[in-house]
Coordinates of C-alpha atoms and ligand atoms in Angstrom, one line a residue:
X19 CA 0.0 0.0 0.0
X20 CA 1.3 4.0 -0.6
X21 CA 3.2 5.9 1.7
X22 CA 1.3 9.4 1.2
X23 CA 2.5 12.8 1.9
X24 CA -0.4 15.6 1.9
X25 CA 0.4 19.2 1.6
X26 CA -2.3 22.1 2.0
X27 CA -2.4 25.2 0.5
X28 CA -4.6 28.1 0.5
X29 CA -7.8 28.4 2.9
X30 CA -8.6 26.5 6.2
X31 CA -11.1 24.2 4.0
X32 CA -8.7 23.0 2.0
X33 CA -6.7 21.9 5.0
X34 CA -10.5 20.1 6.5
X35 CA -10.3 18.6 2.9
X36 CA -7.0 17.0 3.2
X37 CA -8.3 15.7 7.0
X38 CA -10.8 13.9 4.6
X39 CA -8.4 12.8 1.9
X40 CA -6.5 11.3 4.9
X41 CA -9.7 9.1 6.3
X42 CA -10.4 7.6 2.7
X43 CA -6.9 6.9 2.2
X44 CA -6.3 5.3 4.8
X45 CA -9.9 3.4 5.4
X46 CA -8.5 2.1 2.1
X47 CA -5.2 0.5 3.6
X48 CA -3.0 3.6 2.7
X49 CA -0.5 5.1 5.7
X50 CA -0.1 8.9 6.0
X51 CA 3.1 9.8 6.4
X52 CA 4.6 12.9 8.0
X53 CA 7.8 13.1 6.4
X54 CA 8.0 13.7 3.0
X55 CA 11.3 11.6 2.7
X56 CA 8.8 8.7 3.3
X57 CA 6.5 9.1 1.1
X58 CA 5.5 6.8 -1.9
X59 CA 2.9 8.9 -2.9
X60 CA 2.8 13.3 -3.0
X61 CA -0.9 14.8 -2.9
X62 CA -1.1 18.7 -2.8
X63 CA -4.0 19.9 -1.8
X64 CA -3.7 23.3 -3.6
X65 CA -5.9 26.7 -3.7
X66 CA -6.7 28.6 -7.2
X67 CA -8.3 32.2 -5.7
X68 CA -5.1 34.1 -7.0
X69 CA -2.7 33.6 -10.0
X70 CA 0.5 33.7 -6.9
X71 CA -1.3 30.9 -4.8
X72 CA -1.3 28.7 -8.4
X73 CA 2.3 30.0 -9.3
X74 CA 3.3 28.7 -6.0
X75 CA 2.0 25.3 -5.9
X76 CA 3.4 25.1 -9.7
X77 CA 6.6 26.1 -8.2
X78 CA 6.2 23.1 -5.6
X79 CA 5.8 20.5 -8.8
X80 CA 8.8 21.3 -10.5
X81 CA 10.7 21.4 -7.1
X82 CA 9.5 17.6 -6.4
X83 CA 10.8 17.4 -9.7
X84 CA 14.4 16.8 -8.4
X85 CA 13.0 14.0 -5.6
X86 CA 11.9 11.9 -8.3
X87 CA 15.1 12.0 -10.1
X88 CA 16.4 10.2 -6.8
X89 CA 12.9 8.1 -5.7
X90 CA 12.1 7.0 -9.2
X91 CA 8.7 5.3 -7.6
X92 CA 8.0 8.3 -6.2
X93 CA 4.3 9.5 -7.5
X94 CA 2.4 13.0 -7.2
X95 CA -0.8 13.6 -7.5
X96 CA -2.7 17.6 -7.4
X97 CA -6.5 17.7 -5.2
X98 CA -8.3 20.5 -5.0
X99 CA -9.1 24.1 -5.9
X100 CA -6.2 23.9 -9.2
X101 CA -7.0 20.0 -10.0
X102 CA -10.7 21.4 -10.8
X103 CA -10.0 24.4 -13.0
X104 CA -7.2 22.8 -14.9
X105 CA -8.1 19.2 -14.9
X106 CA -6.1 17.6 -17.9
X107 CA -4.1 20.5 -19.1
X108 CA -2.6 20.3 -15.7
X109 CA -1.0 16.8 -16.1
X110 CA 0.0 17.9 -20.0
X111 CA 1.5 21.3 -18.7
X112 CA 3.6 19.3 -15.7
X113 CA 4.7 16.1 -17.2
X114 CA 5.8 14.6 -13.4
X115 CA 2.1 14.5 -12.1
X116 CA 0.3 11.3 -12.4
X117 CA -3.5 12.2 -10.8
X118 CA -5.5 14.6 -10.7
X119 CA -8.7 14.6 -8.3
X120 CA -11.2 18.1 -7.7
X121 CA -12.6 18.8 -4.5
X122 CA -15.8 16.5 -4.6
X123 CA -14.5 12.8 -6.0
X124 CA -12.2 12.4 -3.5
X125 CA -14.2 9.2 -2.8
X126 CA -12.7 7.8 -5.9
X127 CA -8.8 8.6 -5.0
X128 CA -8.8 4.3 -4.1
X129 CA -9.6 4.0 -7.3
X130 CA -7.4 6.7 -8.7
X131 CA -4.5 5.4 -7.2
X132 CA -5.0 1.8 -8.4
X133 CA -4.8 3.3 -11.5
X134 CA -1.6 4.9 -11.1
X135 CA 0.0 2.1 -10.2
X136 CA -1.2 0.1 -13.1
X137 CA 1.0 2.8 -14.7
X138 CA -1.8 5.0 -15.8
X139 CA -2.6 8.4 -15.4
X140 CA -5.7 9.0 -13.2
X141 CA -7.9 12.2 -13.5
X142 CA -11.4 13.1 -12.1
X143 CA -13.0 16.6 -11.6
X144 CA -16.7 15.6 -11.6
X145 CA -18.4 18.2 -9.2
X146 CA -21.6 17.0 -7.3
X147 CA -24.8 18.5 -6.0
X148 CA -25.2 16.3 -2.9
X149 CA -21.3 15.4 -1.9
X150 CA -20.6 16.8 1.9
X151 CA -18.0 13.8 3.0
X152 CA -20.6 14.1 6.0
X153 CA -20.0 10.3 7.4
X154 CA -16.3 10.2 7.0
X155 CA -14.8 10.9 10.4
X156 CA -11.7 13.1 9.7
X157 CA -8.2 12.3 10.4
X158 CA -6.7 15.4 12.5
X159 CA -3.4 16.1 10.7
X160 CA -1.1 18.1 12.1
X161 CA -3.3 18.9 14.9
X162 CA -2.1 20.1 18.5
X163 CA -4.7 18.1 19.9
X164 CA -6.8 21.5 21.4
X165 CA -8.9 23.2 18.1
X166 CA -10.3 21.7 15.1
X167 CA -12.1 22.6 11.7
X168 CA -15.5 21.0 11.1
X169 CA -16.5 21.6 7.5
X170 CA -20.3 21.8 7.9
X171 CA -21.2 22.7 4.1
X172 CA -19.4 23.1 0.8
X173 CA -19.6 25.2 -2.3
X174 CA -21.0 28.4 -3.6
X175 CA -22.8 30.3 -5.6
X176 CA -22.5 34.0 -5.0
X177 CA -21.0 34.1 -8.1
X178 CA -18.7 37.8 -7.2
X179 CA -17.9 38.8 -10.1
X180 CA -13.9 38.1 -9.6
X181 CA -14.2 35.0 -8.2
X182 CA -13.3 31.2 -9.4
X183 CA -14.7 29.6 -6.3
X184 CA -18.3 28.5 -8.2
X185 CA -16.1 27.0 -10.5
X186 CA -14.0 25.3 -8.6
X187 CA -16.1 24.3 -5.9
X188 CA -19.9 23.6 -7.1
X189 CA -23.2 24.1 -5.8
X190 CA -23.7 25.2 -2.4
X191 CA -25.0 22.4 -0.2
X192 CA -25.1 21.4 3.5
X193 CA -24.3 19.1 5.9
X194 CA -26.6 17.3 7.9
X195 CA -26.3 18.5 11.6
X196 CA -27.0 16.1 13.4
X197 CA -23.5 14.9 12.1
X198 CA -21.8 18.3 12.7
X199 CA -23.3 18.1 16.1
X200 CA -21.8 14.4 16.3
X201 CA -18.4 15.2 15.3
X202 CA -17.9 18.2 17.7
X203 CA -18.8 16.1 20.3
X204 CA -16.3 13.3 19.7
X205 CA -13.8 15.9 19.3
X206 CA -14.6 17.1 22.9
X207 CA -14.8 14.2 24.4
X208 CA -11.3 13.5 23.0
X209 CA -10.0 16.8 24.9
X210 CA -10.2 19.5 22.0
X211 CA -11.8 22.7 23.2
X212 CA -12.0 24.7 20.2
X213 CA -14.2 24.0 16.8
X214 CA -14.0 25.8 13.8
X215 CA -17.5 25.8 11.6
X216 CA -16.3 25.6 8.1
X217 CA -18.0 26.9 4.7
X218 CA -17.4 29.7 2.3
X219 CA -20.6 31.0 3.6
X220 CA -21.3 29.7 6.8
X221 CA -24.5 31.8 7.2
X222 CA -26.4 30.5 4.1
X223 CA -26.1 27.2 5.8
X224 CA -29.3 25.5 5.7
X225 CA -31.0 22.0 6.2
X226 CA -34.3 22.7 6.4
X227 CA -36.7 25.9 7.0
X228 CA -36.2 25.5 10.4
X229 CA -32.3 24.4 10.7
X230 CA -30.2 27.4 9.8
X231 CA -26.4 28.4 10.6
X232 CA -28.0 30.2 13.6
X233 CA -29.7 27.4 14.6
X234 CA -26.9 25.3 14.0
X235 CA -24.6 27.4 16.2
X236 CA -27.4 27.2 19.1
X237 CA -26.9 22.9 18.6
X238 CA -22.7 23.1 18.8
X239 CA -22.4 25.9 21.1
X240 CA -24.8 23.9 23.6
X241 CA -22.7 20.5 23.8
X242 CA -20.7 22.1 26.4
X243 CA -19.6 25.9 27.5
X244 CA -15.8 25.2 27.9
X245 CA -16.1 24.0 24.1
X246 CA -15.0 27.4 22.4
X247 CA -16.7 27.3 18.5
X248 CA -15.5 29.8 16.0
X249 CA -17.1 29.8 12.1
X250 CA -15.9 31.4 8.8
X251 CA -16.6 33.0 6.7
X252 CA -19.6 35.3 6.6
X253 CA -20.9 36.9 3.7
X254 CA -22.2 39.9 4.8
X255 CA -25.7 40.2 2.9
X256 CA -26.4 37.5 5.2
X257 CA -25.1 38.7 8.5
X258 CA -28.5 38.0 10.2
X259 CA -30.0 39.2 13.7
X260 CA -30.9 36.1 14.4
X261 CA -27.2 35.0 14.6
X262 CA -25.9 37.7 16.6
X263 CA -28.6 37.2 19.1
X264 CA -27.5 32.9 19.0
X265 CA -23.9 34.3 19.4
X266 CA -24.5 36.8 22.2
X267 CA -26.5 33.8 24.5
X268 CA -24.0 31.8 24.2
X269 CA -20.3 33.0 25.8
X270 CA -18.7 29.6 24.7
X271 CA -19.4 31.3 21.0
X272 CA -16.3 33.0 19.8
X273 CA -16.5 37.4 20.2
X274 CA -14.9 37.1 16.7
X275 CA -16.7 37.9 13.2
X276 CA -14.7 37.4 9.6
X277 CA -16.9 39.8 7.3
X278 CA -15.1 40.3 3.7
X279 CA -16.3 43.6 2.6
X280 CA -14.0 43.4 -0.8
X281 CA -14.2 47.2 -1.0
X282 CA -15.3 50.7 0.5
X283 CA -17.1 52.2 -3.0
X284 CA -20.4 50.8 -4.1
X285 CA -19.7 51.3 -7.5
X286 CA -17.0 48.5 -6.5
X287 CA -19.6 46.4 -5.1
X288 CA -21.9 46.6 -7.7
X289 CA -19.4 45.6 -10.6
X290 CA -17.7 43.1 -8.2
X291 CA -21.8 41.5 -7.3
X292 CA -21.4 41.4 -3.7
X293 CA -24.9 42.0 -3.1
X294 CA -25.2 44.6 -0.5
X295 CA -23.9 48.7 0.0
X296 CA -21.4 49.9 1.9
X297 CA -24.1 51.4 4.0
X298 CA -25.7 47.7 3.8
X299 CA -22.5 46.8 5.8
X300 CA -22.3 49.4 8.3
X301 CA -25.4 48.9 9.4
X302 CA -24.3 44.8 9.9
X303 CA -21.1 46.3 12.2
X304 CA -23.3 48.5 14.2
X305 CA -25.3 45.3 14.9
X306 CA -22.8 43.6 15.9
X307 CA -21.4 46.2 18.1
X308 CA -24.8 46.4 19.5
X309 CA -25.0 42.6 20.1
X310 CA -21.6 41.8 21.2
X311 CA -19.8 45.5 22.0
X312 CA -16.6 43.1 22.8
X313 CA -16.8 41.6 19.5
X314 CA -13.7 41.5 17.0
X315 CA -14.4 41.9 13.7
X316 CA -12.1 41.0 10.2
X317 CA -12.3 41.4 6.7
X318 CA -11.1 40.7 3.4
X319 CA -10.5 43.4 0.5
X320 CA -9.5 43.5 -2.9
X321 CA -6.9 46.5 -4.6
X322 CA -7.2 47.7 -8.1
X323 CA -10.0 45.7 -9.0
X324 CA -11.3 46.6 -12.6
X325 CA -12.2 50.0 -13.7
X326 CA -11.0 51.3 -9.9
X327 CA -10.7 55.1 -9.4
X328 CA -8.7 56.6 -7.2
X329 CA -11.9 57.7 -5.6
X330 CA -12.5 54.3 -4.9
X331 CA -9.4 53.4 -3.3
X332 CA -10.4 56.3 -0.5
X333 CA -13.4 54.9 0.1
X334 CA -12.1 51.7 0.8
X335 CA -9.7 53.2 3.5
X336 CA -12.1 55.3 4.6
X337 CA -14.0 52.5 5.1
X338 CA -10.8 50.9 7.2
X339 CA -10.9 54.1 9.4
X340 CA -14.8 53.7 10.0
X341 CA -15.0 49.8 10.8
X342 CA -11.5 49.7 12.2
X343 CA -10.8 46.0 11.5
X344 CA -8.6 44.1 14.1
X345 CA -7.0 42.0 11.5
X346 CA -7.3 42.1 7.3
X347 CA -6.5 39.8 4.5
X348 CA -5.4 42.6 1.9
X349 CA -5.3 41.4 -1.3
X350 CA -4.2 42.3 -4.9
X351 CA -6.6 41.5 -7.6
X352 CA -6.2 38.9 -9.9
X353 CA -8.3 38.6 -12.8
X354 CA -9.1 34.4 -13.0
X355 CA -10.0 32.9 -16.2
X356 CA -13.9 31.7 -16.8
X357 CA -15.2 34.7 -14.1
X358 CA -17.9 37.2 -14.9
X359 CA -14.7 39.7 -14.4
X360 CA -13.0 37.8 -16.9
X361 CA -15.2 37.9 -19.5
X362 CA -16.4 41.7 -18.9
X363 CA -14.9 43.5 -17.1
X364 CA -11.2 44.8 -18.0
X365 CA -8.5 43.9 -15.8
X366 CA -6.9 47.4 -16.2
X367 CA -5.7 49.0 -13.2
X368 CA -1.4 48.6 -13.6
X369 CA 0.0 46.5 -11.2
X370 CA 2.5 49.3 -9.8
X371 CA -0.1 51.1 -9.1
X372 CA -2.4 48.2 -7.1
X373 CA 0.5 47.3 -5.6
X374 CA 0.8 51.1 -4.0
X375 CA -3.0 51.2 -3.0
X376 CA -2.5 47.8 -1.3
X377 CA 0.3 48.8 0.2
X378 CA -1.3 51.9 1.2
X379 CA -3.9 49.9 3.1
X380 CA -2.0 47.2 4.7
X381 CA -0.2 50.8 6.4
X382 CA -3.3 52.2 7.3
X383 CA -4.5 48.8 8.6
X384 CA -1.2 48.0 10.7
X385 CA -2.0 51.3 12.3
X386 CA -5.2 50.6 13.4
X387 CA -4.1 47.0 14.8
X388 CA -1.5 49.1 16.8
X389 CA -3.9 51.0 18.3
X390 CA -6.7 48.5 18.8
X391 CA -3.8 46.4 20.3
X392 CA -2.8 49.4 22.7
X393 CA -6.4 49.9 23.8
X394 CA -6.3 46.4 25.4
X395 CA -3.6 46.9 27.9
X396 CA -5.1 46.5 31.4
X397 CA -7.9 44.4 30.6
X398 CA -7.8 40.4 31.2
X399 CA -9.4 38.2 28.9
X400 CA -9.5 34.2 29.1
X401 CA -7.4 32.3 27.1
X402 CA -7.1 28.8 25.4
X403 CA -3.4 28.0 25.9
X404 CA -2.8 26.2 22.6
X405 CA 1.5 25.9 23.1
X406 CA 4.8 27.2 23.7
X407 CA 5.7 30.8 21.6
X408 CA 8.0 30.5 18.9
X409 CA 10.6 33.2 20.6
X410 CA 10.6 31.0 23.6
X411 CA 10.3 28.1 25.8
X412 CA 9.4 30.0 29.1
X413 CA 6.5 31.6 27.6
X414 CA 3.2 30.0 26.1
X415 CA 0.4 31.3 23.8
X416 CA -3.1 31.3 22.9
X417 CA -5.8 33.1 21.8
X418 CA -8.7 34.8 23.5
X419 CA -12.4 34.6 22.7
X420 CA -11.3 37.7 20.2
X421 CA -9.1 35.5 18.5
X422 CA -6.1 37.7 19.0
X423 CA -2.4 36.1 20.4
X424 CA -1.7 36.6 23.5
X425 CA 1.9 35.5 24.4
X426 CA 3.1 35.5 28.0
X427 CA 4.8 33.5 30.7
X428 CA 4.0 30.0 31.4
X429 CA 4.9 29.6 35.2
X430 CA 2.4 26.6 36.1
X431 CA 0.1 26.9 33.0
X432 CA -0.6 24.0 30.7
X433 CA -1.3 23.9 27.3
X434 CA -4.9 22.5 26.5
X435 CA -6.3 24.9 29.7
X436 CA -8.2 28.3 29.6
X437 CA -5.9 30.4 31.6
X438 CA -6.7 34.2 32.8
X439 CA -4.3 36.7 31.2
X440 CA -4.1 40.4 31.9
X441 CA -3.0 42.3 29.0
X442 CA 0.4 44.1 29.4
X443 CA 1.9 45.2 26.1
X444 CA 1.7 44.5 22.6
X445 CA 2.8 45.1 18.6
X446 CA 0.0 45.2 16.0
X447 CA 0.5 41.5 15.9
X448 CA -0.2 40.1 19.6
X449 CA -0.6 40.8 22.7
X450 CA 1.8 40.5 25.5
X451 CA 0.6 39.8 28.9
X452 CA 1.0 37.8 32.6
X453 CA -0.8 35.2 34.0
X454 CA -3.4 36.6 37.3
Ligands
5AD28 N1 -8.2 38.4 -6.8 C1 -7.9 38.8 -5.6 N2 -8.4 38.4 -4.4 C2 -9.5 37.5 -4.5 N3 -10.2 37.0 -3.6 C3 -11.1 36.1 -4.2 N4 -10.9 36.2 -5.5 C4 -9.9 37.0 -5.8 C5 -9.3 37.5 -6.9 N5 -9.6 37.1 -8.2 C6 -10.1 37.2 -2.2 C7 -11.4 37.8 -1.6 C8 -11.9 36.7 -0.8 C9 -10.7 36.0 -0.4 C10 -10.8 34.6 0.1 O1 -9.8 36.1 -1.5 O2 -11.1 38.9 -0.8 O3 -12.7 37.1 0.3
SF4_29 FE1 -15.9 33.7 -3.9 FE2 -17.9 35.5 -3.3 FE3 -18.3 32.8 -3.0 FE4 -16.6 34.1 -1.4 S1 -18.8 34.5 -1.5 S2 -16.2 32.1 -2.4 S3 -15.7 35.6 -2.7 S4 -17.9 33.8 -4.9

């Protein structure tokens, strides 16, 4: 049987997928391996949002290049996000890949690999309308033992303008929750004390008319308060009341929110279909300061997406100065083949000149974190101890319900414990404080 090797790229459901590549592999006799210099058998789980993220894993295939030269059984194999939009052409274009598999026939990578080893090459990219991988118990890898993902639905179909996820990923479709609500409860029972609700729209999560993400939330949150459960992401059109009120009965319910907003100007938002006005979206972060004054909120947003003024650009960091985000994924955009963008809407703002409005809002942004950051010195917040900081043994870190680091030093405390931390100090990256 293979030796397998999975790498992730890209977003936190691609490294849930690979948890489920990992149970059908080896529920078919296949081992998991965690060092590559094992492996029989390469799968990278790879992400195709931006033309860099694709560039990089492309990189990665020419680099493995080399190990086969010295492991001549050596086989790789590209799942995911970049196996779906290329399928073929990706295994013509890079002549050392031997499968292929997109994000919903995982099922078949038995098969698949069967195939290979009958010294054929093995592709499948079918996407489904039902698939949710919703009886196959994950197999944590990686994991520290204290927070896992759940991925309670898959797919969408927002359709924004600029974006390949519809086409990489299918249909929308849910999970039943009965076995979401089953599988955070094995994992607290086998000591994790975090869950992560996975979907690239958590809140259009539905069963049935009466089962919605809120609802949902109200099931996990209820197994037991010292199980913290986070979600992402959000799409903010569907932000609803009805959550924030689930959120704010429930303390065990992470005071974090992940809201992409894309961009400040509602011309943006029109041409880019998100749905909703930048008024639309202040009026969902006054809501949830109103809910949850304590709450953090995130985003995502796009630079120099098509046809974007300089007028633009300003509302977008106005924007940043109105919500004032704890934490941002700032992004460059990058037209993708087969989009609405693509087809219509020129890609024509020069990439000097995105790069300088990105840059000017990841500045304005790591100002704001400063200051955010500064204004928690003095208070104490609870905190899930996850392990030892990366500067040093003698201190620990974890996060608060916030979701911000908090690094400081470990004296008696254990890793896998909620711990009470006064805040101290801190950069626009964590917080620095001492056990009380
Ligand atoms: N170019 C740049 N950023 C993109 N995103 C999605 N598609 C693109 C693109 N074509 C960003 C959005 C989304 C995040 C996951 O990636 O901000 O929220
Ligand atoms: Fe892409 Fe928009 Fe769907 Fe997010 S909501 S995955 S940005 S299409």
């Amino acid at each position: 049987m293979e030796k397998v090797y999975i790498e992730s790229y890209g977003c936190q459901m691609n490294f849930a997928d690979s948890e489920v590549v990992g149970a059908i592999l080896t529920g078919a006799g296949h081992s998991i391996v965690t060092d590559i210099d094992e492996a029989s058998f390469i799968l990278i789980n790879t992400c195709a949002i931006r033309d860099n993220a694709e560039q990089r894993v492309r990189h990665r295939v020419r680099e493995l290049r080399a190990m086969q030269g010295r492991r001549h059984a050596l086989r790789i194999g590209i799942l995911g996000c970049m196996a779906e939009r290329l399928q073929n052409r990706l295994m013509a274009e890079e002549d050392n890949l031997s499968l292929v598999c997109g994000p919903d026939a995982y099922r078949r990578l038995p098969q698949l690999i069967e195939q290979v080893r009958c010294g054929k090459q093995a592709a499948e990219v079918e996407l489904s309308t039902t698939e949710t991988y919703a009886d196959i118990e994950p197999v944590r890898l990686g994991s520290n033992g204290i927070s896992a993902f759940i991925s309670i639905m898959r797919g969408c179909q927002n359709y924004c303008s600029y974006c390949v996820v519809p086409y990489t990923r299918g249909r929308e479709r849910s999970r039943d929750p009965l076995t979401i609500v089953a599988e955070a409860r094995s994992l607290f029972d086998q000591g994790y004390h975090e869950v992560t609700l996975l979907g690239q729209n958590v809140n259009s999560y539905k069963w049935t008319d009466d089962t919605g993400f809120p609802e949902l939330m109200d099931m996990v949150a209820a197994i037991n308060p010292q199980l913290r459960v986070r979600f992402a992401t959000s799409h903010p059109k569907d932000l609803s009341d009805k959550l924030l009120e689930v959120m704010a009965s429930h303390p065990n319910i992470c005071r974090c929110i992940h809201l992409p907003v894309q961009s400040g100007s509602n011309r943006m938002l029109q041409l880019m279909n998100r749905k909703y006005t930048v008024e639309w979206y202040l009026d969902r972060v006054d809501a949830i300061r109103r809910y949850m004054p304590d709450c953090s909120i995130t985003t995502d947003v796009i630079a120099g997406f098509s046809s974007e003024t300089l007028e633009d650009h300003q509302a977008t960091l106005d924007l940043f100065r109105r919500v004032r985000y704890d934490y941002a994924y700032m992004f460059k955009y990058s037209e993708r083949e087969g989009t609405y963008a693509s087809r219509h809407l020129p890609d024509d703002i020069a990439d000097d000149e995105k790069t300088r409005r990105l840059n000017e809002i990841i500045a304005l942004q790591g100002e704001i974190a400063l200051e955010n950051n500064k204004s928690e010195i003095g208070k104490e917040y609870e905190v899930l101890v996850e392990g030892e900081s990366h500067r040093s043994k003698e201190q620990l870190f974890g996060r608060n319900s916030q979701n911000k680091v908090i690094v400081f030093d470990r004296r008696d405390a254990q890793p896998g414990t909620y711990c009470k931390v006064k805040v101290r100090n801190c950069t626009a990256a964590t917080l620095l404080g001492e056990l009380v």
